[in-house]
């Protein structure tokens, strides 16, 4: 089985204790891991659990039935799952992989818009980034008050650093667009593209 952020998350949480899928999803949200792992659709969690089960990385510990709830299957990590978790963790920490998020893809075609449109859109993004940074700072303050060890919030520290750098870049580009120091003409760029083909 290939590594995935959600697979790593499920394995890691099962290291703590055996859990059923709802418990896994609840812990992901409680611990704020939904900010770094896409678990927006319950179906993706169940598919990941099925793949981990098929690969022998987790096992069914028990199945229980309560009259008020549907049947619940509790999973636990296997020895192979423990080994795989460490391998995946170390690979993900070391290896730089090409990721293809939407924002850089959109940036690569901003020439399709007018400079003032790009300035407005990037300024709006900067507002959102500022809000995300404020949320992360509030979360960091809460972590400090709870005296949580730094290792438990390392991903938030990283996200804060990345968002701070992005905000600095956004502010610089929007300032250049606002002042007219950065501009372009789509027809000129289209002519360059035709000449190159």
Short mmCIF file of N, CA and C in Angstrom, two decimals:
data_model
loop_
_atom_site.label_atom_id
_atom_site.label_comp_id
_atom_site.label_asym_id
_atom_site.label_seq_id
_atom_site.Cartn_x
_atom_site.Cartn_y
_atom_site.Cartn_z
N UNK A 1 0.85 -1.18 0.00
CA UNK A 1 0.00 0.00 0.00
C UNK A 1 0.88 1.23 0.00
N UNK A 2 0.52 2.20 -0.83
CA UNK A 2 1.26 3.47 -0.88
C UNK A 2 0.87 4.33 0.31
N UNK A 3 1.83 5.13 0.74
CA UNK A 3 1.56 6.02 1.86
C UNK A 3 0.60 7.13 1.45
N UNK A 4 -0.14 7.63 2.44
CA UNK A 4 -1.01 8.77 2.22
C UNK A 4 -1.14 9.50 3.55
N UNK A 5 -1.39 10.80 3.51
CA UNK A 5 -1.57 11.52 4.77
C UNK A 5 -2.70 10.94 5.64
N UNK A 6 -3.81 10.58 5.01
CA UNK A 6 -4.93 10.04 5.79
C UNK A 6 -4.59 8.65 6.34
N UNK A 7 -3.92 7.83 5.54
CA UNK A 7 -3.49 6.52 6.01
C UNK A 7 -2.55 6.63 7.20
N UNK A 8 -1.60 7.56 7.11
CA UNK A 8 -0.67 7.80 8.21
C UNK A 8 -1.43 8.26 9.45
N UNK A 9 -2.41 9.12 9.27
CA UNK A 9 -3.18 9.63 10.39
C UNK A 9 -3.94 8.51 11.09
N UNK A 10 -4.61 7.67 10.31
CA UNK A 10 -5.37 6.56 10.89
C UNK A 10 -4.44 5.63 11.66
N UNK A 11 -3.32 5.25 11.04
CA UNK A 11 -2.37 4.37 11.72
C UNK A 11 -1.85 5.00 13.01
N UNK A 12 -1.52 6.28 12.94
CA UNK A 12 -0.98 6.97 14.12
C UNK A 12 -1.99 7.02 15.25
N UNK A 13 -3.25 7.30 14.94
CA UNK A 13 -4.27 7.36 15.98
C UNK A 13 -4.53 5.98 16.57
N UNK A 14 -4.44 4.95 15.75
CA UNK A 14 -4.64 3.60 16.27
C UNK A 14 -3.47 3.14 17.13
N UNK A 15 -2.33 3.82 17.03
CA UNK A 15 -1.23 3.54 17.95
C UNK A 15 -1.62 3.93 19.38
N UNK A 16 -2.45 4.96 19.49
CA UNK A 16 -2.86 5.46 20.81
C UNK A 16 -3.83 4.49 21.50
N UNK A 17 -4.79 3.99 20.71
CA UNK A 17 -5.80 3.07 21.25
C UNK A 17 -6.63 2.51 20.10
N UNK A 18 -7.24 1.35 20.29
CA UNK A 18 -8.16 0.84 19.27
C UNK A 18 -9.36 1.79 19.15
N UNK A 19 -9.83 2.00 17.93
CA UNK A 19 -10.92 2.95 17.69
C UNK A 19 -11.83 2.46 16.58
N UNK A 20 -13.06 2.95 16.60
CA UNK A 20 -13.97 2.74 15.48
C UNK A 20 -13.87 3.98 14.58
N UNK A 21 -14.34 3.91 13.33
CA UNK A 21 -14.17 5.04 12.40
C UNK A 21 -14.69 6.37 12.94
N UNK A 22 -15.82 6.37 13.62
CA UNK A 22 -16.34 7.62 14.17
C UNK A 22 -15.37 8.20 15.19
N UNK A 23 -14.78 7.34 16.02
CA UNK A 23 -13.80 7.79 17.01
C UNK A 23 -12.56 8.36 16.34
N UNK A 24 -12.15 7.75 15.24
CA UNK A 24 -11.00 8.26 14.49
C UNK A 24 -11.31 9.65 13.95
N UNK A 25 -12.48 9.78 13.33
CA UNK A 25 -12.87 11.06 12.75
C UNK A 25 -13.00 12.14 13.84
N UNK A 26 -13.55 11.77 14.98
CA UNK A 26 -13.70 12.72 16.07
C UNK A 26 -12.34 13.20 16.58
N UNK A 27 -11.38 12.27 16.74
CA UNK A 27 -10.05 12.65 17.21
C UNK A 27 -9.33 13.53 16.19
N UNK A 28 -9.50 13.22 14.90
CA UNK A 28 -8.88 14.05 13.86
C UNK A 28 -9.34 15.49 14.01
N UNK A 29 -10.63 15.68 14.23
CA UNK A 29 -11.16 17.05 14.38
C UNK A 29 -10.77 17.66 15.71
N UNK A 30 -10.86 16.89 16.80
CA UNK A 30 -10.51 17.42 18.12
C UNK A 30 -9.06 17.88 18.17
N UNK A 31 -8.18 17.13 17.55
CA UNK A 31 -6.76 17.45 17.60
C UNK A 31 -6.35 18.42 16.50
N UNK A 32 -7.31 18.87 15.69
CA UNK A 32 -7.01 19.83 14.65
C UNK A 32 -6.26 19.26 13.46
N UNK A 33 -6.23 17.95 13.35
CA UNK A 33 -5.51 17.32 12.23
C UNK A 33 -6.27 17.49 10.93
N UNK A 34 -7.55 17.88 11.00
CA UNK A 34 -8.33 18.11 9.78
C UNK A 34 -7.83 19.36 9.06
N UNK A 35 -6.94 20.13 9.68
CA UNK A 35 -6.34 21.29 9.03
C UNK A 35 -5.18 20.89 8.11
N UNK A 36 -4.66 19.69 8.31
CA UNK A 36 -3.52 19.24 7.50
C UNK A 36 -3.79 17.94 6.76
N UNK A 37 -4.91 17.28 7.07
CA UNK A 37 -5.28 16.03 6.40
C UNK A 37 -6.71 16.17 5.92
N UNK A 38 -6.93 15.87 4.66
CA UNK A 38 -8.27 16.02 4.09
C UNK A 38 -9.14 14.83 4.48
N UNK A 39 -10.06 15.10 5.39
CA UNK A 39 -11.00 14.07 5.82
C UNK A 39 -12.41 14.63 5.75
N UNK A 40 -12.63 15.49 4.77
CA UNK A 40 -13.92 16.17 4.65
C UNK A 40 -15.05 15.21 4.30
N UNK A 41 -14.72 14.11 3.64
CA UNK A 41 -15.75 13.14 3.27
C UNK A 41 -15.54 11.85 4.06
N UNK A 42 -16.57 11.43 4.75
CA UNK A 42 -16.47 10.23 5.56
C UNK A 42 -16.11 9.02 4.70
N UNK A 43 -16.56 9.01 3.45
CA UNK A 43 -16.28 7.88 2.55
C UNK A 43 -14.78 7.69 2.36
N UNK A 44 -14.02 8.78 2.29
CA UNK A 44 -12.57 8.64 2.10
C UNK A 44 -11.93 8.00 3.32
N UNK A 45 -12.44 8.28 4.51
CA UNK A 45 -11.93 7.64 5.72
C UNK A 45 -12.21 6.14 5.67
N UNK A 46 -13.43 5.76 5.29
CA UNK A 46 -13.78 4.34 5.22
C UNK A 46 -12.97 3.61 4.14
N UNK A 47 -12.74 4.27 3.01
CA UNK A 47 -11.91 3.65 1.96
C UNK A 47 -10.48 3.43 2.47
N UNK A 48 -9.95 4.42 3.18
CA UNK A 48 -8.60 4.30 3.72
C UNK A 48 -8.53 3.16 4.73
N UNK A 49 -9.53 3.07 5.59
CA UNK A 49 -9.58 1.97 6.58
C UNK A 49 -9.63 0.63 5.85
N UNK A 50 -10.44 0.53 4.80
CA UNK A 50 -10.52 -0.73 4.03
C UNK A 50 -9.17 -1.09 3.42
N UNK A 51 -8.47 -0.09 2.87
CA UNK A 51 -7.15 -0.37 2.26
C UNK A 51 -6.14 -0.81 3.32
N UNK A 52 -6.16 -0.15 4.48
CA UNK A 52 -5.24 -0.53 5.56
C UNK A 52 -5.54 -1.94 6.04
N UNK A 53 -6.81 -2.28 6.11
CA UNK A 53 -7.23 -3.61 6.52
C UNK A 53 -6.78 -4.66 5.50
N UNK A 54 -7.01 -4.39 4.21
CA UNK A 54 -6.60 -5.31 3.15
C UNK A 54 -5.09 -5.51 3.12
N UNK A 55 -4.35 -4.46 3.48
CA UNK A 55 -2.88 -4.54 3.47
C UNK A 55 -2.34 -5.19 4.74
N UNK A 56 -3.21 -5.50 5.69
CA UNK A 56 -2.76 -6.12 6.94
C UNK A 56 -2.11 -5.15 7.91
N UNK A 57 -2.32 -3.86 7.70
CA UNK A 57 -1.72 -2.86 8.58
C UNK A 57 -2.58 -2.58 9.81
N UNK A 58 -3.87 -2.89 9.70
CA UNK A 58 -4.77 -2.81 10.84
C UNK A 58 -5.60 -4.09 10.86
N UNK A 59 -6.23 -4.36 11.99
CA UNK A 59 -7.07 -5.56 12.12
C UNK A 59 -8.33 -5.18 12.89
N UNK A 60 -9.36 -5.99 12.70
CA UNK A 60 -10.59 -5.80 13.47
C UNK A 60 -10.34 -6.33 14.87
N UNK A 61 -10.56 -5.48 15.84
CA UNK A 61 -10.43 -5.92 17.23
C UNK A 61 -11.74 -6.49 17.75
N UNK A 62 -12.84 -5.78 17.43
CA UNK A 62 -14.15 -6.28 17.84
C UNK A 62 -15.24 -5.57 17.05
N UNK A 63 -16.37 -6.20 17.01
CA UNK A 63 -17.56 -5.60 16.40
C UNK A 63 -18.65 -5.63 17.45
N UNK A 64 -19.25 -4.47 17.68
CA UNK A 64 -20.30 -4.41 18.70
C UNK A 64 -21.57 -3.85 18.09
N UNK A 65 -22.67 -4.19 18.74
CA UNK A 65 -23.96 -3.72 18.26
C UNK A 65 -24.73 -3.17 19.44
N UNK A 66 -25.15 -1.93 19.30
CA UNK A 66 -25.97 -1.27 20.31
C UNK A 66 -27.30 -0.98 19.63
N UNK A 67 -28.39 -1.12 20.37
CA UNK A 67 -29.70 -0.91 19.75
C UNK A 67 -29.88 0.50 19.22
N UNK A 68 -29.21 1.47 19.83
CA UNK A 68 -29.37 2.87 19.40
C UNK A 68 -28.48 3.22 18.21
N UNK A 69 -27.42 2.43 17.98
CA UNK A 69 -26.46 2.77 16.94
C UNK A 69 -26.29 1.61 15.97
N UNK A 70 -25.81 1.92 14.77
CA UNK A 70 -25.50 0.82 13.85
C UNK A 70 -24.28 0.04 14.37
N UNK A 71 -24.04 -1.10 13.76
CA UNK A 71 -22.91 -1.92 14.15
C UNK A 71 -21.62 -1.12 14.08
N UNK A 72 -20.79 -1.26 15.10
CA UNK A 72 -19.51 -0.54 15.14
C UNK A 72 -18.36 -1.52 15.15
N UNK A 73 -17.43 -1.29 14.24
CA UNK A 73 -16.24 -2.11 14.18
C UNK A 73 -15.08 -1.31 14.76
N UNK A 74 -14.39 -1.89 15.72
CA UNK A 74 -13.24 -1.27 16.34
C UNK A 74 -11.98 -1.88 15.72
N UNK A 75 -11.06 -1.02 15.32
CA UNK A 75 -9.83 -1.45 14.67
C UNK A 75 -8.63 -1.21 15.58
N UNK A 76 -7.59 -2.02 15.35
CA UNK A 76 -6.33 -1.82 16.06
C UNK A 76 -5.19 -1.96 15.05
N UNK A 77 -4.07 -1.35 15.38
CA UNK A 77 -2.91 -1.41 14.49
C UNK A 77 -2.21 -2.76 14.69
N UNK A 78 -1.69 -3.32 13.61
CA UNK A 78 -0.94 -4.58 13.67
C UNK A 78 0.55 -4.27 13.79
N UNK A 79 1.34 -5.31 14.00
CA UNK A 79 2.80 -5.11 14.04
C UNK A 79 3.30 -4.57 12.71
N UNK A 80 2.74 -5.10 11.61
CA UNK A 80 3.13 -4.59 10.28
C UNK A 80 2.73 -3.12 10.16
N UNK A 81 1.58 -2.75 10.73
CA UNK A 81 1.13 -1.37 10.71
C UNK A 81 2.05 -0.46 11.51
N UNK A 82 2.56 -0.95 12.64
CA UNK A 82 3.50 -0.16 13.45
C UNK A 82 4.78 0.12 12.66
N UNK A 83 5.27 -0.92 12.01
CA UNK A 83 6.50 -0.75 11.21
C UNK A 83 6.25 0.20 10.04
N UNK A 84 5.13 0.00 9.35
CA UNK A 84 4.80 0.84 8.20
C UNK A 84 4.62 2.31 8.61
N UNK A 85 4.02 2.54 9.76
CA UNK A 85 3.83 3.92 10.23
C UNK A 85 5.17 4.63 10.33
N UNK A 86 6.14 3.97 10.93
CA UNK A 86 7.47 4.58 11.09
C UNK A 86 8.12 4.83 9.73
N UNK A 87 7.99 3.86 8.82
CA UNK A 87 8.58 4.02 7.48
C UNK A 87 7.93 5.20 6.77
N UNK A 88 6.60 5.25 6.76
CA UNK A 88 5.89 6.35 6.09
C UNK A 88 6.25 7.69 6.71
N UNK A 89 6.27 7.76 8.04
CA UNK A 89 6.60 9.01 8.71
C UNK A 89 7.97 9.51 8.28
N UNK A 90 8.95 8.64 8.31
CA UNK A 90 10.32 9.04 7.98
C UNK A 90 10.42 9.44 6.51
N UNK A 91 9.73 8.71 5.62
CA UNK A 91 9.74 9.08 4.20
C UNK A 91 9.11 10.45 3.99
N UNK A 92 7.97 10.69 4.63
CA UNK A 92 7.27 11.96 4.44
C UNK A 92 8.04 13.14 5.03
N UNK A 93 8.80 12.90 6.08
CA UNK A 93 9.60 13.97 6.67
C UNK A 93 10.80 14.32 5.81
N UNK A 94 11.37 13.33 5.15
CA UNK A 94 12.60 13.54 4.39
C UNK A 94 12.35 13.94 2.93
N UNK A 95 11.48 13.23 2.26
CA UNK A 95 11.32 13.38 0.81
C UNK A 95 10.53 14.63 0.45
N UNK A 96 11.08 15.39 -0.48
CA UNK A 96 10.31 16.49 -1.05
C UNK A 96 9.59 15.94 -2.27
N UNK A 97 8.30 16.14 -2.32
CA UNK A 97 7.51 15.62 -3.43
C UNK A 97 6.86 16.77 -4.17
N UNK A 98 6.69 16.59 -5.44
CA UNK A 98 5.97 17.59 -6.21
C UNK A 98 4.49 17.49 -5.86
N UNK A 99 3.97 18.58 -5.34
CA UNK A 99 2.55 18.65 -5.05
C UNK A 99 1.96 19.66 -6.01
N UNK A 100 0.72 19.52 -6.31
CA UNK A 100 0.11 20.37 -7.31
C UNK A 100 -1.12 21.09 -6.77
N UNK A 101 -0.90 22.02 -5.82
CA UNK A 101 -2.05 22.76 -5.29
C UNK A 101 -2.59 23.75 -6.32
N UNK A 102 -3.81 24.20 -6.09
CA UNK A 102 -4.50 25.08 -7.02
C UNK A 102 -3.84 26.45 -7.17
N UNK A 103 -3.39 27.02 -6.05
CA UNK A 103 -2.90 28.40 -6.09
C UNK A 103 -1.74 28.60 -7.08
N UNK A 104 -0.66 27.80 -7.03
CA UNK A 104 0.40 27.99 -8.02
C UNK A 104 -0.09 27.77 -9.45
N UNK A 105 -1.01 26.83 -9.64
CA UNK A 105 -1.56 26.60 -10.98
C UNK A 105 -2.28 27.85 -11.46
N UNK A 106 -3.08 28.47 -10.58
CA UNK A 106 -3.78 29.70 -10.95
C UNK A 106 -2.79 30.83 -11.21
N UNK A 107 -1.74 30.93 -10.38
CA UNK A 107 -0.73 31.97 -10.59
C UNK A 107 -0.09 31.87 -11.96
N UNK A 108 0.09 30.64 -12.43
CA UNK A 108 0.78 30.45 -13.71
C UNK A 108 -0.03 30.98 -14.89
N UNK A 109 -1.31 31.28 -14.66
CA UNK A 109 -2.14 31.82 -15.74
C UNK A 109 -2.81 33.14 -15.38
N UNK A 110 -2.24 33.86 -14.43
CA UNK A 110 -2.82 35.16 -14.06
C UNK A 110 -2.77 36.14 -15.22
N UNK A 111 -1.95 35.86 -16.21
CA UNK A 111 -1.86 36.74 -17.39
C UNK A 111 -3.20 36.85 -18.12
N UNK A 112 -4.11 35.91 -17.82
CA UNK A 112 -5.43 35.93 -18.45
C UNK A 112 -6.31 37.05 -17.89
N UNK A 113 -5.90 37.58 -16.75
CA UNK A 113 -6.67 38.63 -16.08
C UNK A 113 -5.99 39.98 -16.23
N UNK A 114 -6.71 41.01 -15.92
CA UNK A 114 -6.13 42.36 -15.91
C UNK A 114 -5.34 42.55 -14.62
N UNK A 115 -4.28 43.36 -14.64
CA UNK A 115 -3.50 43.57 -13.42
C UNK A 115 -4.35 44.00 -12.22
N UNK A 116 -5.34 44.87 -12.44
CA UNK A 116 -6.16 45.32 -11.31
C UNK A 116 -7.02 44.18 -10.75
N UNK A 117 -7.41 43.22 -11.60
CA UNK A 117 -8.16 42.07 -11.13
C UNK A 117 -7.27 41.18 -10.25
N UNK A 118 -6.04 40.97 -10.72
CA UNK A 118 -5.10 40.15 -9.96
C UNK A 118 -4.79 40.82 -8.62
N UNK A 119 -4.61 42.12 -8.65
CA UNK A 119 -4.34 42.86 -7.40
C UNK A 119 -5.49 42.67 -6.43
N UNK A 120 -6.72 42.80 -6.89
CA UNK A 120 -7.88 42.65 -6.01
C UNK A 120 -7.97 41.22 -5.47
N UNK A 121 -7.73 40.23 -6.33
CA UNK A 121 -7.83 38.84 -5.90
C UNK A 121 -6.73 38.47 -4.90
N UNK A 122 -5.51 38.94 -5.16
CA UNK A 122 -4.42 38.64 -4.24
C UNK A 122 -4.59 39.37 -2.92
N UNK A 123 -5.15 40.58 -2.96
CA UNK A 123 -5.43 41.31 -1.72
C UNK A 123 -6.50 40.57 -0.91
N UNK A 124 -7.51 40.01 -1.60
CA UNK A 124 -8.55 39.24 -0.91
C UNK A 124 -7.95 37.98 -0.29
N UNK A 125 -7.03 37.34 -1.01
CA UNK A 125 -6.35 36.15 -0.47
C UNK A 125 -5.54 36.54 0.77
N UNK A 126 -4.86 37.68 0.70
CA UNK A 126 -4.06 38.13 1.83
C UNK A 126 -4.94 38.32 3.07
N UNK A 127 -6.14 38.80 2.87
CA UNK A 127 -7.08 38.96 3.99
C UNK A 127 -7.40 37.60 4.61
N UNK A 128 -7.62 36.60 3.77
CA UNK A 128 -7.89 35.26 4.26
C UNK A 128 -6.69 34.67 4.99
N UNK A 129 -5.49 34.91 4.45
CA UNK A 129 -4.27 34.39 5.09
C UNK A 129 -4.10 35.04 6.46
N UNK A 130 -4.36 36.35 6.55
CA UNK A 130 -4.28 37.03 7.85
C UNK A 130 -5.25 36.40 8.86
N UNK A 131 -6.44 36.06 8.40
CA UNK A 131 -7.43 35.43 9.28
C UNK A 131 -6.93 34.05 9.72
N UNK A 132 -6.35 33.29 8.80
CA UNK A 132 -5.82 31.97 9.16
C UNK A 132 -4.68 32.10 10.17
N UNK A 133 -3.83 33.10 9.98
CA UNK A 133 -2.73 33.32 10.93
C UNK A 133 -3.27 33.69 12.31
N UNK A 134 -4.33 34.48 12.35
CA UNK A 134 -4.94 34.85 13.62
C UNK A 134 -5.50 33.61 14.32
N UNK A 135 -6.14 32.72 13.54
CA UNK A 135 -6.67 31.47 14.11
C UNK A 135 -5.54 30.60 14.66
N UNK A 136 -4.44 30.52 13.90
CA UNK A 136 -3.31 29.71 14.35
C UNK A 136 -2.69 30.31 15.61
N UNK A 137 -2.63 31.63 15.69
CA UNK A 137 -2.09 32.27 16.88
C UNK A 137 -2.98 32.01 18.09
N UNK A 138 -4.29 32.07 17.89
CA UNK A 138 -5.22 31.76 18.99
C UNK A 138 -5.07 30.31 19.44
N UNK A 139 -4.89 29.42 18.46
CA UNK A 139 -4.68 28.01 18.78
C UNK A 139 -3.37 27.81 19.53
N UNK A 140 -2.33 28.54 19.11
CA UNK A 140 -1.03 28.44 19.79
C UNK A 140 -1.14 28.94 21.22
N UNK A 141 -1.89 30.00 21.43
CA UNK A 141 -2.09 30.53 22.78
C UNK A 141 -2.81 29.51 23.65
N UNK A 142 -3.81 28.86 23.08
CA UNK A 142 -4.54 27.83 23.82
C UNK A 142 -3.60 26.67 24.17
N UNK A 143 -2.75 26.29 23.22
CA UNK A 143 -1.79 25.21 23.47
C UNK A 143 -0.82 25.59 24.59
N UNK A 144 -0.40 26.87 24.60
CA UNK A 144 0.51 27.33 25.66
C UNK A 144 -0.19 27.27 27.02
N UNK A 145 -1.46 27.68 27.04
CA UNK A 145 -2.21 27.65 28.30
C UNK A 145 -2.40 26.22 28.81
N UNK A 146 -2.58 25.28 27.88
CA UNK A 146 -2.73 23.87 28.26
C UNK A 146 -1.39 23.20 28.52
N UNK A 147 -0.30 23.94 28.27
CA UNK A 147 1.06 23.42 28.44
C UNK A 147 1.31 22.18 27.59
N UNK A 148 0.75 22.20 26.35
CA UNK A 148 0.97 21.08 25.45
C UNK A 148 2.42 21.06 24.99
N UNK A 149 3.01 19.89 24.88
CA UNK A 149 4.38 19.81 24.37
C UNK A 149 4.45 20.32 22.92
N UNK A 150 5.55 20.95 22.57
CA UNK A 150 5.73 21.51 21.23
C UNK A 150 5.51 20.47 20.14
N UNK A 151 5.91 19.24 20.38
CA UNK A 151 5.80 18.19 19.36
C UNK A 151 4.36 17.96 18.92
N UNK A 152 3.39 18.27 19.78
CA UNK A 152 1.99 18.02 19.45
C UNK A 152 1.41 19.09 18.53
N UNK A 153 2.11 20.20 18.38
CA UNK A 153 1.60 21.30 17.55
C UNK A 153 2.60 21.72 16.48
N UNK A 154 3.53 20.82 16.16
CA UNK A 154 4.57 21.14 15.18
C UNK A 154 4.00 21.50 13.82
N UNK A 155 2.90 20.83 13.41
CA UNK A 155 2.31 21.13 12.10
C UNK A 155 1.73 22.54 12.07
N UNK A 156 1.20 23.00 13.20
CA UNK A 156 0.69 24.38 13.26
C UNK A 156 1.83 25.38 13.17
N UNK A 157 2.94 25.06 13.80
CA UNK A 157 4.13 25.93 13.73
C UNK A 157 4.60 26.04 12.27
N UNK A 158 4.63 24.92 11.58
CA UNK A 158 5.02 24.91 10.17
C UNK A 158 4.02 25.72 9.33
N UNK A 159 2.73 25.47 9.53
CA UNK A 159 1.72 26.21 8.77
C UNK A 159 1.83 27.71 9.01
N UNK A 160 2.13 28.10 10.24
CA UNK A 160 2.28 29.51 10.56
C UNK A 160 3.46 30.10 9.77
N UNK A 161 4.57 29.38 9.72
CA UNK A 161 5.75 29.85 8.98
C UNK A 161 5.45 29.98 7.49
N UNK A 162 4.76 28.98 6.93
CA UNK A 162 4.43 29.02 5.50
C UNK A 162 3.46 30.16 5.20
N UNK A 163 2.43 30.31 6.02
CA UNK A 163 1.46 31.37 5.80
C UNK A 163 2.08 32.76 5.99
N UNK A 164 3.00 32.89 6.92
CA UNK A 164 3.69 34.17 7.12
C UNK A 164 4.50 34.53 5.89
N UNK A 165 5.21 33.55 5.32
CA UNK A 165 5.98 33.80 4.10
C UNK A 165 5.04 34.12 2.94
N UNK A 166 3.92 33.40 2.83
CA UNK A 166 2.96 33.68 1.75
C UNK A 166 2.40 35.09 1.88
N UNK A 167 2.06 35.50 3.09
CA UNK A 167 1.50 36.83 3.29
C UNK A 167 2.51 37.91 2.91
N UNK A 168 3.76 37.71 3.26
CA UNK A 168 4.81 38.67 2.89
C UNK A 168 4.89 38.79 1.37
N UNK A 169 4.84 37.66 0.68
CA UNK A 169 4.89 37.65 -0.78
C UNK A 169 3.66 38.32 -1.38
N UNK A 170 2.49 37.97 -0.86
CA UNK A 170 1.24 38.57 -1.36
C UNK A 170 1.26 40.09 -1.20
N UNK A 171 1.70 40.57 -0.05
CA UNK A 171 1.76 42.01 0.19
C UNK A 171 2.72 42.70 -0.78
N UNK A 172 3.86 42.05 -1.06
CA UNK A 172 4.84 42.65 -1.97
C UNK A 172 4.30 42.70 -3.41
N UNK A 173 3.67 41.62 -3.86
CA UNK A 173 3.15 41.59 -5.22
C UNK A 173 1.98 42.57 -5.38
N UNK A 174 1.08 42.60 -4.40
CA UNK A 174 -0.05 43.53 -4.52
C UNK A 174 0.44 44.98 -4.47
N UNK A 175 1.49 45.25 -3.71
CA UNK A 175 2.04 46.62 -3.68
C UNK A 175 2.61 46.98 -5.06
N UNK A 176 3.30 46.04 -5.70
CA UNK A 176 3.85 46.29 -7.05
C UNK A 176 2.72 46.47 -8.06
N UNK A 177 1.66 45.69 -7.94
CA UNK A 177 0.52 45.83 -8.85
C UNK A 177 -0.18 47.17 -8.64
N UNK A 178 -0.34 47.54 -7.38
CA UNK A 178 -1.01 48.80 -7.04
C UNK A 178 -0.24 50.01 -7.57
N UNK A 179 1.09 49.93 -7.47
CA UNK A 179 1.92 51.08 -7.88
C UNK A 179 2.14 51.13 -9.40
N UNK A 180 1.84 50.04 -10.09
CA UNK A 180 2.07 49.98 -11.53
C UNK A 180 3.46 49.48 -11.89
N UNK A 181 4.25 49.10 -10.88
CA UNK A 181 5.60 48.57 -11.13
C UNK A 181 5.54 47.18 -11.77
N UNK A 182 4.41 46.49 -11.62
CA UNK A 182 4.23 45.16 -12.18
C UNK A 182 2.96 45.18 -13.01
N UNK A 183 3.12 44.97 -14.30
CA UNK A 183 1.97 44.97 -15.20
C UNK A 183 2.28 44.09 -16.40
N UNK A 184 1.29 43.84 -17.24
CA UNK A 184 1.48 43.04 -18.45
C UNK A 184 0.35 43.34 -19.42
N UNK A 185 0.57 42.86 -20.61
CA UNK A 185 -0.43 43.03 -21.67
C UNK A 185 -0.66 41.65 -22.28
N UNK A 186 -1.88 41.17 -22.21
CA UNK A 186 -2.19 39.82 -22.66
C UNK A 186 -1.87 39.64 -24.14
N UNK A 187 -2.18 40.62 -24.99
CA UNK A 187 -1.94 40.48 -26.43
C UNK A 187 -0.46 40.27 -26.72
N UNK A 188 0.41 40.99 -26.00
CA UNK A 188 1.85 40.83 -26.18
C UNK A 188 2.28 39.42 -25.78
N UNK A 189 1.75 38.94 -24.65
CA UNK A 189 2.09 37.60 -24.20
C UNK A 189 1.57 36.53 -25.16
N UNK A 190 0.38 36.73 -25.70
CA UNK A 190 -0.18 35.78 -26.66
C UNK A 190 0.67 35.74 -27.92
N UNK A 191 1.16 36.90 -28.34
CA UNK A 191 2.02 36.95 -29.52
C UNK A 191 3.32 36.21 -29.27
N UNK A 192 3.87 36.33 -28.09
CA UNK A 192 5.09 35.59 -27.71
C UNK A 192 4.84 34.08 -27.77
N UNK A 193 3.69 33.66 -27.28
CA UNK A 193 3.34 32.24 -27.30
C UNK A 193 3.19 31.72 -28.73
N UNK A 194 2.57 32.54 -29.60
CA UNK A 194 2.43 32.12 -30.99
C UNK A 194 3.79 32.03 -31.67
N UNK A 195 4.67 32.96 -31.36
CA UNK A 195 5.99 32.97 -31.98
C UNK A 195 6.82 31.78 -31.55
N UNK A 196 6.60 31.31 -30.31
CA UNK A 196 7.36 30.18 -29.79
C UNK A 196 6.86 28.84 -30.31
N UNK A 197 5.64 28.81 -30.86
CA UNK A 197 5.09 27.51 -31.27
C UNK A 197 5.36 27.19 -32.70
#
